PDB file of C-alpha atoms in Angstrom:
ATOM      1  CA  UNK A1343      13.131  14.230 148.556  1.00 43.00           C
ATOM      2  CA  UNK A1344      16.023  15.379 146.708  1.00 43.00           C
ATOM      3  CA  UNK A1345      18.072  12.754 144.358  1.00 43.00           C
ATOM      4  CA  UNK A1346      21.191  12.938 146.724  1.00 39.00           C
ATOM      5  CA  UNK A1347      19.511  11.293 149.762  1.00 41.00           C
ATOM      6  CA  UNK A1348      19.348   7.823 148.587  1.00 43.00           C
ATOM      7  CA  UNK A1349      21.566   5.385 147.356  1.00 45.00           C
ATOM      8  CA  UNK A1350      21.682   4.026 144.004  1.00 46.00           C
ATOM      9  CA  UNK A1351      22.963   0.608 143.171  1.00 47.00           C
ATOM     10  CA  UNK A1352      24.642   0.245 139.346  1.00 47.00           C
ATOM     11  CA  UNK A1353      24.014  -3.431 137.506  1.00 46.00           C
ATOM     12  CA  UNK A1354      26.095  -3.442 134.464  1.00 43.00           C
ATOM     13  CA  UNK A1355      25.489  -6.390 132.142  1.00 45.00           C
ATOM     14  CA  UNK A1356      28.872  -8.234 130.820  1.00 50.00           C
ATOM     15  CA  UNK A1357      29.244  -6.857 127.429  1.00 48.00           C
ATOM     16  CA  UNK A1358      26.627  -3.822 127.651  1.00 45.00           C
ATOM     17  CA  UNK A1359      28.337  -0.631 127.988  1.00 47.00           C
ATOM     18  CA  UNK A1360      24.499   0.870 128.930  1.00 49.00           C
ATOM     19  CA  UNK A1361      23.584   0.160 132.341  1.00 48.00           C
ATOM     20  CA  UNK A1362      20.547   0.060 134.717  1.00 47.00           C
ATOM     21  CA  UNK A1363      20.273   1.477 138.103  1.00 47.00           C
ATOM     22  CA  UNK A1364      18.449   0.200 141.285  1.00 47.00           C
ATOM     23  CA  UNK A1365      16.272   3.649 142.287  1.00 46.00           C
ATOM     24  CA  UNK A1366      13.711   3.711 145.013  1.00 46.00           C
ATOM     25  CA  UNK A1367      10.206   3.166 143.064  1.00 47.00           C
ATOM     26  CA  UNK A1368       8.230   5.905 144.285  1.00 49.00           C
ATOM     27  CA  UNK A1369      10.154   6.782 147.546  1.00 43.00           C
ATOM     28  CA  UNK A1370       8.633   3.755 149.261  1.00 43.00           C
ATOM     29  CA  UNK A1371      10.660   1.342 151.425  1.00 47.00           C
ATOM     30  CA  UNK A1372      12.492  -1.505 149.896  1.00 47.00           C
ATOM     31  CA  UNK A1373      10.621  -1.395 146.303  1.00 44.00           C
ATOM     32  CA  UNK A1374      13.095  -0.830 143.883  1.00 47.00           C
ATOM     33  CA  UNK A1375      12.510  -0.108 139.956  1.00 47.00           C
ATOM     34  CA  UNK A1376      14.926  -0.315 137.123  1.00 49.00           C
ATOM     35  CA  UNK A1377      15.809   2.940 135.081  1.00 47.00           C
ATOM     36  CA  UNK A1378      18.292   3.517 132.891  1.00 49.00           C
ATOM     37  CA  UNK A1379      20.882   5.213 133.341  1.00 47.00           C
ATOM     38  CA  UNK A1380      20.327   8.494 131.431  1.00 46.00           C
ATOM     39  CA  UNK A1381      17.735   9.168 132.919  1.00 45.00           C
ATOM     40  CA  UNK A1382      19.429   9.311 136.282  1.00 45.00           C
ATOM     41  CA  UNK A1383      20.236  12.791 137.595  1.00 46.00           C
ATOM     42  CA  UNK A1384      22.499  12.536 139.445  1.00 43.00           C
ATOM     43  CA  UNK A1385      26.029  12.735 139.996  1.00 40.00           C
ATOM     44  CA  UNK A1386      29.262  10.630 140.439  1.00 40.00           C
ATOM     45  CA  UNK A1387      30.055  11.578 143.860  1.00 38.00           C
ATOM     46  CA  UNK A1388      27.176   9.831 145.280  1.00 39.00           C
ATOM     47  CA  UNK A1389      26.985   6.831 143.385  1.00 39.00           C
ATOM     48  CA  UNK A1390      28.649   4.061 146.146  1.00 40.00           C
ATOM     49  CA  UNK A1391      31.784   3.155 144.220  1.00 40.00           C
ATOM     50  CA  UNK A1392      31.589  -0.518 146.345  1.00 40.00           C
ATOM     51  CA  UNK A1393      28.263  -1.212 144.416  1.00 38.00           C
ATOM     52  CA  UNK A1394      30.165  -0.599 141.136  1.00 41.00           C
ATOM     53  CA  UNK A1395      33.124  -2.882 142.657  1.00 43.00           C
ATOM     54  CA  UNK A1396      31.046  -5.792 143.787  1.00 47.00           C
ATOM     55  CA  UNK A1397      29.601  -5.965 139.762  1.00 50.00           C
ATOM     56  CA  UNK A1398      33.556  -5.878 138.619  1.00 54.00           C
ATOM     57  CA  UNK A1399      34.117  -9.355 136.817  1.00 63.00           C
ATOM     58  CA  UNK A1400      37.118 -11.624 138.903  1.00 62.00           C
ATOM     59  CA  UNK A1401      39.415 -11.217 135.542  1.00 58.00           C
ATOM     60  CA  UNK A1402      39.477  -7.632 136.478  1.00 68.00           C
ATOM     61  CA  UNK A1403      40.350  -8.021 140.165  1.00 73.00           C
ATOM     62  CA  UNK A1404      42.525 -11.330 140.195  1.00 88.00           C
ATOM     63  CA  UNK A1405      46.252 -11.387 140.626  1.00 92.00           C
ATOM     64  CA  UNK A1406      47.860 -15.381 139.821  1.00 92.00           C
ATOM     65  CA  UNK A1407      47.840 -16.443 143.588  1.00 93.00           C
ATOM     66  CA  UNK A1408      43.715 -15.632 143.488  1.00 93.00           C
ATOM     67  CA  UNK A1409      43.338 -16.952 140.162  1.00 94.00           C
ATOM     68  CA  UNK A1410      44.768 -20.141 141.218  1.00 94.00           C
ATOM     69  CA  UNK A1411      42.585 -20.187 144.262  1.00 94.00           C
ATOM     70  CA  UNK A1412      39.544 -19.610 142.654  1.00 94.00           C
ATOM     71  CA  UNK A1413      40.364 -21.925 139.427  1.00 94.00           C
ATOM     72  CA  UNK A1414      40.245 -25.199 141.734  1.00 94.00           C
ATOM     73  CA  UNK A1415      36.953 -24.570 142.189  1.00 93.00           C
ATOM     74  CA  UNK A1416      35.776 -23.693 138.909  1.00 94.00           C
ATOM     75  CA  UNK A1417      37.701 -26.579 137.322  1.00 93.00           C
ATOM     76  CA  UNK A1418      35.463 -29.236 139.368  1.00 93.00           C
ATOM     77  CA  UNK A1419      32.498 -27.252 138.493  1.00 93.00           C
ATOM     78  CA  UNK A1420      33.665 -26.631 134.392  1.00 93.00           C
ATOM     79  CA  UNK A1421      30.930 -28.724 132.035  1.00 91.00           C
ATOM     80  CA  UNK A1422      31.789 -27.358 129.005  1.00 88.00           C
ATOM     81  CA  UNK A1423      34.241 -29.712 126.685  1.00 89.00           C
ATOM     82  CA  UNK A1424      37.777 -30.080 127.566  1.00 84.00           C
ATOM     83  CA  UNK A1425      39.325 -29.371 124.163  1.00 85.00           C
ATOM     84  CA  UNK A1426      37.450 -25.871 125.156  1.00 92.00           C
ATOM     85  CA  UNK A1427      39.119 -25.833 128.605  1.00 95.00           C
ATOM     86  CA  UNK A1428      41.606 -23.605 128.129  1.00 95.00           C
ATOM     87  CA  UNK A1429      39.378 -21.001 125.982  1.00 94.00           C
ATOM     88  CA  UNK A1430      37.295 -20.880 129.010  1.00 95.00           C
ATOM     89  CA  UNK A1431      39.895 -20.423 131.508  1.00 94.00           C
ATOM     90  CA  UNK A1432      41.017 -16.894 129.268  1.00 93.00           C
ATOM     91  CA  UNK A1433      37.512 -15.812 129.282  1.00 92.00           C
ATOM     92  CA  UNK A1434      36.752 -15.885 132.759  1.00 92.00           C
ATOM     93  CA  UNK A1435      39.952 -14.765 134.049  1.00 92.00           C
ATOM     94  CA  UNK A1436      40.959 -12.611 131.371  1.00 91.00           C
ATOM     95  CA  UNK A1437      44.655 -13.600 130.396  1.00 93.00           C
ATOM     96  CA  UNK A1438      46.512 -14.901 127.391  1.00 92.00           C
ATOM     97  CA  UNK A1439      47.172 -18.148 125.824  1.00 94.00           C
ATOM     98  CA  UNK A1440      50.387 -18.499 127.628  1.00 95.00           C
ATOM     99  CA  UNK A1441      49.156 -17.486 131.229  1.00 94.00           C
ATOM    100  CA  UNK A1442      46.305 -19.697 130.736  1.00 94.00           C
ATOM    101  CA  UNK A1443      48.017 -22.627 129.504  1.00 95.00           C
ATOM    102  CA  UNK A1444      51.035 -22.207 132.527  1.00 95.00           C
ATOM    103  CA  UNK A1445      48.500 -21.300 134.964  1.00 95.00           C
ATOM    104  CA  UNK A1446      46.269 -24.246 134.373  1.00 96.00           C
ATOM    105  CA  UNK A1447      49.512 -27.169 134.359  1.00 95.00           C
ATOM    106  CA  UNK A1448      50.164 -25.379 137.416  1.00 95.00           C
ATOM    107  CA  UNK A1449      46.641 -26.675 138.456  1.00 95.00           C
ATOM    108  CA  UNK A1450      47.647 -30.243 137.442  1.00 94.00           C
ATOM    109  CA  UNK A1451      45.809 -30.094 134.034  1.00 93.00           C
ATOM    110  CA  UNK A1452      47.174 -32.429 131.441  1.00 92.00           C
ATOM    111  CA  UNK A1453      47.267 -30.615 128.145  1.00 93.00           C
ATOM    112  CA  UNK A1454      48.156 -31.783 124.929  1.00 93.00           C
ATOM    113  CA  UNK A1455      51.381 -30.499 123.708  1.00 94.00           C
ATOM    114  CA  UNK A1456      50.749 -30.555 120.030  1.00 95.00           C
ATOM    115  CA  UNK A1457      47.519 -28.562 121.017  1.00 94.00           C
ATOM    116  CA  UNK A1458      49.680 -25.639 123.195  1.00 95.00           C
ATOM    117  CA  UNK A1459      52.416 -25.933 119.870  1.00 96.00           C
ATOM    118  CA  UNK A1460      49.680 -24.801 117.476  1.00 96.00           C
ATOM    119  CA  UNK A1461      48.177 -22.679 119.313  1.00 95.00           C
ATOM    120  CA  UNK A1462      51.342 -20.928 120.050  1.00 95.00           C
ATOM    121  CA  UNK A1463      52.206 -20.988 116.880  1.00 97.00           C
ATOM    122  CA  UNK A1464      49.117 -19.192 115.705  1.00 96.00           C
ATOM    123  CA  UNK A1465      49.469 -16.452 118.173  1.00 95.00           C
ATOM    124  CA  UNK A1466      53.041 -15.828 116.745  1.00 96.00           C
ATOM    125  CA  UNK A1467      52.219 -15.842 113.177  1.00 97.00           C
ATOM    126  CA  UNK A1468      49.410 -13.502 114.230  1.00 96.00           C
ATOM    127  CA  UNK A1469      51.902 -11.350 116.044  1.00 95.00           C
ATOM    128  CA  UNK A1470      53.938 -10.776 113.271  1.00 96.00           C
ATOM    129  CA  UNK A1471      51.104 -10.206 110.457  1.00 96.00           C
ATOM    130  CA  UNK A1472      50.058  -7.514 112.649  1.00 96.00           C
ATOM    131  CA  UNK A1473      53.745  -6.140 113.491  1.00 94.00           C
ATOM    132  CA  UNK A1474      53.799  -6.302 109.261  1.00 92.00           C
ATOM    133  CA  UNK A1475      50.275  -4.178 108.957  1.00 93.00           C
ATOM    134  CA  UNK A1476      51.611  -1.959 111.180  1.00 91.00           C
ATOM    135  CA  UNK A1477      54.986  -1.027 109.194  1.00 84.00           C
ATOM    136  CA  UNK A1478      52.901  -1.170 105.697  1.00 83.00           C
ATOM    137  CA  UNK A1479      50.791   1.861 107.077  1.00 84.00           C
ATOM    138  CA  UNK A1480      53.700   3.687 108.410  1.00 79.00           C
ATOM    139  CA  UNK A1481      55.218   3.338 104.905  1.00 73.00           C
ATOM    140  CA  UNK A1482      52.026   4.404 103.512  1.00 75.00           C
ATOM    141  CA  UNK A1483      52.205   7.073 105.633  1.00 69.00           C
ATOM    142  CA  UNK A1484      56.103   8.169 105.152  1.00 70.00           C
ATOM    143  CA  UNK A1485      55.581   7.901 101.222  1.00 69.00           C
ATOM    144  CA  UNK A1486      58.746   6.015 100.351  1.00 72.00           C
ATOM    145  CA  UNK A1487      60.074   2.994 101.414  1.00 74.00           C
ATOM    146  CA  UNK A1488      63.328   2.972 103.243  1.00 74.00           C
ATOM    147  CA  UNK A1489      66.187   0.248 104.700  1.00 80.00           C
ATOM    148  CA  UNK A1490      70.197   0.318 105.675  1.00 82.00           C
ATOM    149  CA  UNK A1491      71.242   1.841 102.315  1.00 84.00           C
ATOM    150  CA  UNK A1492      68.739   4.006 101.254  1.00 84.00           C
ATOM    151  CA  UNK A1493      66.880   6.861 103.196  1.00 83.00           C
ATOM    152  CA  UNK A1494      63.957   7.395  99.982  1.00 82.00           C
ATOM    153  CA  UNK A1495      63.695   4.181  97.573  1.00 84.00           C
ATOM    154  CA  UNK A1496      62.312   5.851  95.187  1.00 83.00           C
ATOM    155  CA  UNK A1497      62.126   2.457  92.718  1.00 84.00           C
ATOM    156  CA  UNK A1498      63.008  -0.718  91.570  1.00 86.00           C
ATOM    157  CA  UNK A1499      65.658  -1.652  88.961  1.00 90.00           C
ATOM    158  CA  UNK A1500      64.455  -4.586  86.376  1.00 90.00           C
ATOM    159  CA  UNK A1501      66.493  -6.859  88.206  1.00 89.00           C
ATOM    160  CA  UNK A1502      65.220  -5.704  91.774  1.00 88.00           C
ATOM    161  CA  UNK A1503      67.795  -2.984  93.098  1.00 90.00           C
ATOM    162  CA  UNK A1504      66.666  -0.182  94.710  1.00 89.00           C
ATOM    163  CA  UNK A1505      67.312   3.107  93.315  1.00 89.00           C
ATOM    164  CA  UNK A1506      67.025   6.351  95.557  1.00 88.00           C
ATOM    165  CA  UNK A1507      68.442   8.620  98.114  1.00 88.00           C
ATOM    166  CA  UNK A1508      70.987   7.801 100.157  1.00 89.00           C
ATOM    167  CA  UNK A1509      71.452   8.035 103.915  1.00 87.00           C
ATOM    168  CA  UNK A1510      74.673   9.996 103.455  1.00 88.00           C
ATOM    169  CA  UNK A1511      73.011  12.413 100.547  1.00 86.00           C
ATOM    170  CA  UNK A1512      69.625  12.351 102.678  1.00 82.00           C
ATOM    171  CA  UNK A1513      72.630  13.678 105.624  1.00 82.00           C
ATOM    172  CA  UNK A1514      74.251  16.368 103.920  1.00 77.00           C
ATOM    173  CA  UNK A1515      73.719  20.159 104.230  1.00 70.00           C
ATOM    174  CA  UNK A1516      71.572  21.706 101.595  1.00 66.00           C
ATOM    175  CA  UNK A1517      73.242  23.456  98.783  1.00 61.00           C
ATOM    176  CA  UNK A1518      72.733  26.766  97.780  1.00 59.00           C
ATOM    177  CA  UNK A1519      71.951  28.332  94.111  1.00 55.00           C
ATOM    178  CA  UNK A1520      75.719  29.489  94.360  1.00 60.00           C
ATOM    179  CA  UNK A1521      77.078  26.064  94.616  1.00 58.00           C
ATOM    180  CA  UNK A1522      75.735  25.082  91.310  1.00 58.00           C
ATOM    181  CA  UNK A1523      77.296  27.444  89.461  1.00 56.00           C
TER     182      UNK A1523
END
């Protein structure tokens, strides 16, 4: 029996980018044995892109109006603490502080307000510290710092001005040996 006559079912493991497949154990009827995946020969056409669907997580899958849907449920059935509430909420459904705080008022949650502040808060400051990372390794990059006046700072007076090229010097035409003379 050749490798493209039966079906394989994937089972991917949240987190594990390895994966296992469900192959026929010995060609016999309904015993199944678990083998991983590169070992498998054989290819992508005839792997049954539902089984791969079916082990998709819901945050992949979900739009809002499901999410909400599906949320009642979980919220009766949530044990873990309720200062951890909204941590879980992002995990399973796999959106942002925002969403998850909206999306669970919209569910008739009471959260605190000083909580959603700071926590707010935290993802701005984090926001910008990485918008600030980002433009320190671009200047890294570049060489030479720049802003409105100058096009290359090349330094720093004693009392803080910038010294450098302009953006009108940086603009001009290149000269030629003849118009130094």
């Amino acid at each position: 029996m050749r490798d493209e006559q039966f079906a394989v079912q994937i089972a991917l493991k949240p987190g594990c980018r390895r994966g296992v497949a469900l192959a026929p154990a010995g060609f016999a009827p309904g015993l199944h044995q678990v083998v991983p995946l590169m070992y498998l020969r054989i290819s992508l056409e005839y792997w049954h892109i539902s089984s791969l669907e079916q082990g998709m997580s819901s945050k992949k899958r979900m739009k809002r109006p499901q999410r909400l849907q599906s949320a009642q449920s979980w919220l009766q059935t949530y044990d873990g603490e309720p200062k951890k509430i909204v941590k879980a909420y992002r995990k399973k459904y796999g959106v942002d502080w925002p969403t998850a705080f909206l999306e669970l008022e919209m569910l008739g949650l009471e959260i605190d307000p000083s909580y959603k502040e700071q926590v707010l808060l935290t993802i701005q400051r984090q926001a910008e510290i990485k918008k600030q990372k980002k433009a320190e390794k671009e200047r890294e990059i570049r060489g030479y710092d720049q802003d409105d006046h100058f096009a290359m700072i090349i330094g720093y007076t004693s009392g803080g001005a910038p010294y450098g090229v302009t953006w009108e010097e940086w603009n001009e035409p290149d000269q030629t040996s003849d118009d130094w003379e």
